[in-house]
XYZ file of C-alpha atoms in Angstrom:
102
model
C -40.692 10.514 14.996
C -36.804 10.376 14.171
C -34.376 9.473 15.741
C -30.654 11.034 15.501
C -27.529 8.686 15.559
C -23.561 9.522 14.596
C -24.922 8.378 10.811
C -27.673 11.086 10.853
C -31.172 11.394 11.309
C -33.630 8.540 10.915
C -37.111 8.777 10.481
C -39.554 6.178 12.718
C -42.778 5.108 11.382
C -44.998 3.558 13.716
C -48.946 2.714 13.800
C -50.438 4.765 16.372
C -54.293 4.777 17.357
C -56.408 5.457 20.744
C -55.378 1.978 21.942
C -51.663 2.001 22.075
C -49.414 2.752 24.689
C -46.123 4.411 25.328
C -43.422 2.636 27.220
C -40.010 4.219 28.604
C -37.241 1.846 30.089
C -37.066 3.263 33.703
C -40.240 4.966 33.851
C -43.488 4.068 34.975
C -45.427 6.863 33.965
C -46.051 5.894 30.850
C -47.191 2.926 31.490
C -49.349 4.370 34.552
C -51.196 6.656 32.564
C -52.309 3.423 30.035
C -53.723 1.494 32.956
C -55.270 4.538 34.108
C -57.005 4.778 30.626
C -58.021 0.848 31.160
C -59.637 1.780 34.389
C -63.313 1.702 33.464
C -63.381 -0.647 30.896
C -61.241 -3.811 32.172
C -62.926 -5.400 35.184
C -60.958 -6.997 38.047
C -59.714 -10.231 36.907
C -59.760 -9.457 33.396
C -56.785 -9.080 30.913
C -56.064 -7.495 27.770
C -53.062 -7.262 24.975
C -52.393 -3.622 24.035
C -50.267 -2.352 21.364
C -47.109 -0.486 22.632
C -44.002 1.211 21.568
C -41.695 0.731 24.139
C -38.554 3.501 24.040
C -35.392 1.419 25.436
C -32.654 2.764 27.770
C -30.405 3.157 24.279
C -33.683 5.322 23.189
C -34.322 2.870 20.067
C -38.165 2.340 19.933
C -39.749 -0.638 18.812
C -43.673 -1.801 18.929
C -44.510 -4.668 21.037
C -47.773 -6.129 23.015
C -48.158 -6.167 26.732
C -50.523 -8.400 28.487
C -52.046 -5.964 31.136
C -54.052 -7.793 33.765
C -56.401 -6.280 36.533
C -55.429 -7.947 39.962
C -57.770 -5.883 41.964
C -59.205 -2.569 41.499
C -55.887 -1.039 42.378
C -53.355 -3.780 41.420
C -52.017 -4.583 37.916
C -49.648 -6.387 35.966
C -48.105 -5.403 33.252
C -45.902 -8.290 32.316
C -44.119 -9.468 34.743
C -44.111 -6.511 36.764
C -46.949 -5.242 39.125
C -48.275 -1.429 39.784
C -51.128 -0.239 42.437
C -52.313 3.018 41.284
C -54.969 5.167 43.084
C -58.014 6.514 41.333
C -56.553 9.777 40.198
C -53.824 7.073 38.444
C -51.216 7.996 40.565
C -48.632 5.000 41.898
C -49.572 3.692 45.470
C -46.715 1.850 47.475
C -44.307 1.938 43.963
C -43.672 -1.059 42.008
C -43.059 -4.795 42.869
C -40.952 -6.817 41.238
C -41.625 -10.578 41.174
C -38.377 -11.839 42.316
C -38.063 -9.471 45.170
C -38.467 -10.910 48.614
C -40.304 -8.835 51.386
Protein backbone atom coordinates (compact mmCIF):
# COMPACT_ATOMS: atom_id res chain seq x y z
CA UNK A 1 0.00 0.00 0.00
CA UNK A 2 1.26 3.50 -0.75
CA UNK A 3 0.01 6.98 -0.02
CA UNK A 4 0.65 10.04 -2.16
CA UNK A 5 1.28 13.45 -0.60
CA UNK A 6 2.52 16.79 -1.87
CA UNK A 7 6.00 15.55 -1.01
CA UNK A 8 5.66 12.39 -3.14
CA UNK A 9 4.72 8.75 -2.65
CA UNK A 10 5.15 7.17 0.78
CA UNK A 11 5.01 3.37 1.11
CA UNK A 12 2.96 1.98 3.99
CA UNK A 13 3.61 -1.37 5.65
CA UNK A 14 1.17 -2.95 8.12
CA UNK A 15 0.62 -6.42 9.48
CA UNK A 16 -2.36 -8.13 7.86
CA UNK A 17 -3.98 -11.50 8.40
CA UNK A 18 -7.32 -13.30 8.57
CA UNK A 19 -8.25 -11.70 11.91
CA UNK A 20 -7.67 -8.13 10.74
CA UNK A 21 -10.49 -5.80 9.74
CA UNK A 22 -10.65 -2.64 7.69
CA UNK A 23 -12.36 0.54 8.88
CA UNK A 24 -13.09 3.52 6.63
CA UNK A 25 -14.18 6.78 8.29
CA UNK A 26 -17.80 7.59 7.54
CA UNK A 27 -18.34 4.35 5.59
CA UNK A 28 -19.63 1.45 7.73
CA UNK A 29 -19.54 -1.19 4.97
CA UNK A 30 -16.06 -2.47 5.83
CA UNK A 31 -17.04 -2.73 9.51
CA UNK A 32 -20.21 -4.66 8.56
CA UNK A 33 -18.05 -7.16 6.66
CA UNK A 34 -15.85 -7.68 9.75
CA UNK A 35 -18.93 -8.30 11.92
CA UNK A 36 -20.53 -10.66 9.42
CA UNK A 37 -17.31 -12.72 9.32
CA UNK A 38 -17.57 -13.19 13.10
CA UNK A 39 -21.29 -14.03 13.33
CA UNK A 40 -20.80 -17.81 13.55
CA UNK A 41 -18.05 -17.78 16.16
CA UNK A 42 -18.81 -14.87 18.52
CA UNK A 43 -21.82 -15.75 20.70
CA UNK A 44 -24.33 -13.20 22.01
CA UNK A 45 -22.89 -11.42 25.06
CA UNK A 46 -19.26 -12.08 24.08
CA UNK A 47 -16.61 -9.49 23.18
CA UNK A 48 -13.45 -9.67 21.14
CA UNK A 49 -10.61 -7.23 20.49
CA UNK A 50 -9.75 -7.19 16.79
CA UNK A 51 -6.82 -5.61 14.96
CA UNK A 52 -8.01 -2.95 12.52
CA UNK A 53 -6.46 -0.84 9.81
CA UNK A 54 -8.38 2.42 10.11
CA UNK A 55 -8.49 4.86 7.20
CA UNK A 56 -9.32 8.36 8.43
CA UNK A 57 -11.10 11.20 6.62
CA UNK A 58 -7.75 12.61 5.47
CA UNK A 59 -6.78 9.15 4.12
CA UNK A 60 -4.30 8.60 6.94
CA UNK A 61 -3.96 4.91 7.83
CA UNK A 62 -3.34 3.71 11.39
CA UNK A 63 -3.27 0.29 13.04
CA UNK A 64 -5.65 0.17 16.02
CA UNK A 65 -7.54 -2.36 18.09
CA UNK A 66 -11.34 -2.24 18.33
CA UNK A 67 -13.51 -3.96 20.94
CA UNK A 68 -16.42 -5.76 19.24
CA UNK A 69 -19.33 -6.92 21.40
CA UNK A 70 -22.26 -8.99 20.16
CA UNK A 71 -25.30 -7.61 21.99
CA UNK A 72 -27.99 -9.75 20.30
CA UNK A 73 -28.11 -12.03 17.27
CA UNK A 74 -28.34 -8.94 15.04
CA UNK A 75 -26.99 -6.05 17.15
CA UNK A 76 -23.28 -5.36 17.62
CA UNK A 77 -21.22 -2.66 19.33
CA UNK A 78 -17.91 -1.55 17.84
CA UNK A 79 -16.33 0.97 20.19
CA UNK A 80 -19.17 3.42 20.98
CA UNK A 81 -21.16 2.70 17.79
CA UNK A 82 -23.99 0.15 17.61
CA UNK A 83 -24.97 -1.52 14.35
CA UNK A 84 -27.62 -4.06 13.43
CA UNK A 85 -27.04 -6.52 10.61
CA UNK A 86 -29.20 -9.22 9.09
CA UNK A 87 -28.04 -12.79 8.48
CA UNK A 88 -26.59 -11.74 5.13
CA UNK A 89 -24.46 -9.00 6.71
CA UNK A 90 -26.60 -6.09 5.49
CA UNK A 91 -27.46 -3.19 7.83
CA UNK A 92 -30.82 -3.09 9.60
CA UNK A 93 -32.22 0.28 10.65
CA UNK A 94 -29.02 2.28 10.20
CA UNK A 95 -26.44 3.28 12.78
CA UNK A 96 -27.26 4.17 16.39
CA UNK A 97 -24.98 6.64 18.12
CA UNK A 98 -25.10 6.44 21.93
CA UNK A 99 -25.60 10.20 22.45
CA UNK A 100 -28.62 10.48 20.14
CA UNK A 101 -32.06 10.68 21.64
CA UNK A 102 -34.99 8.85 20.13
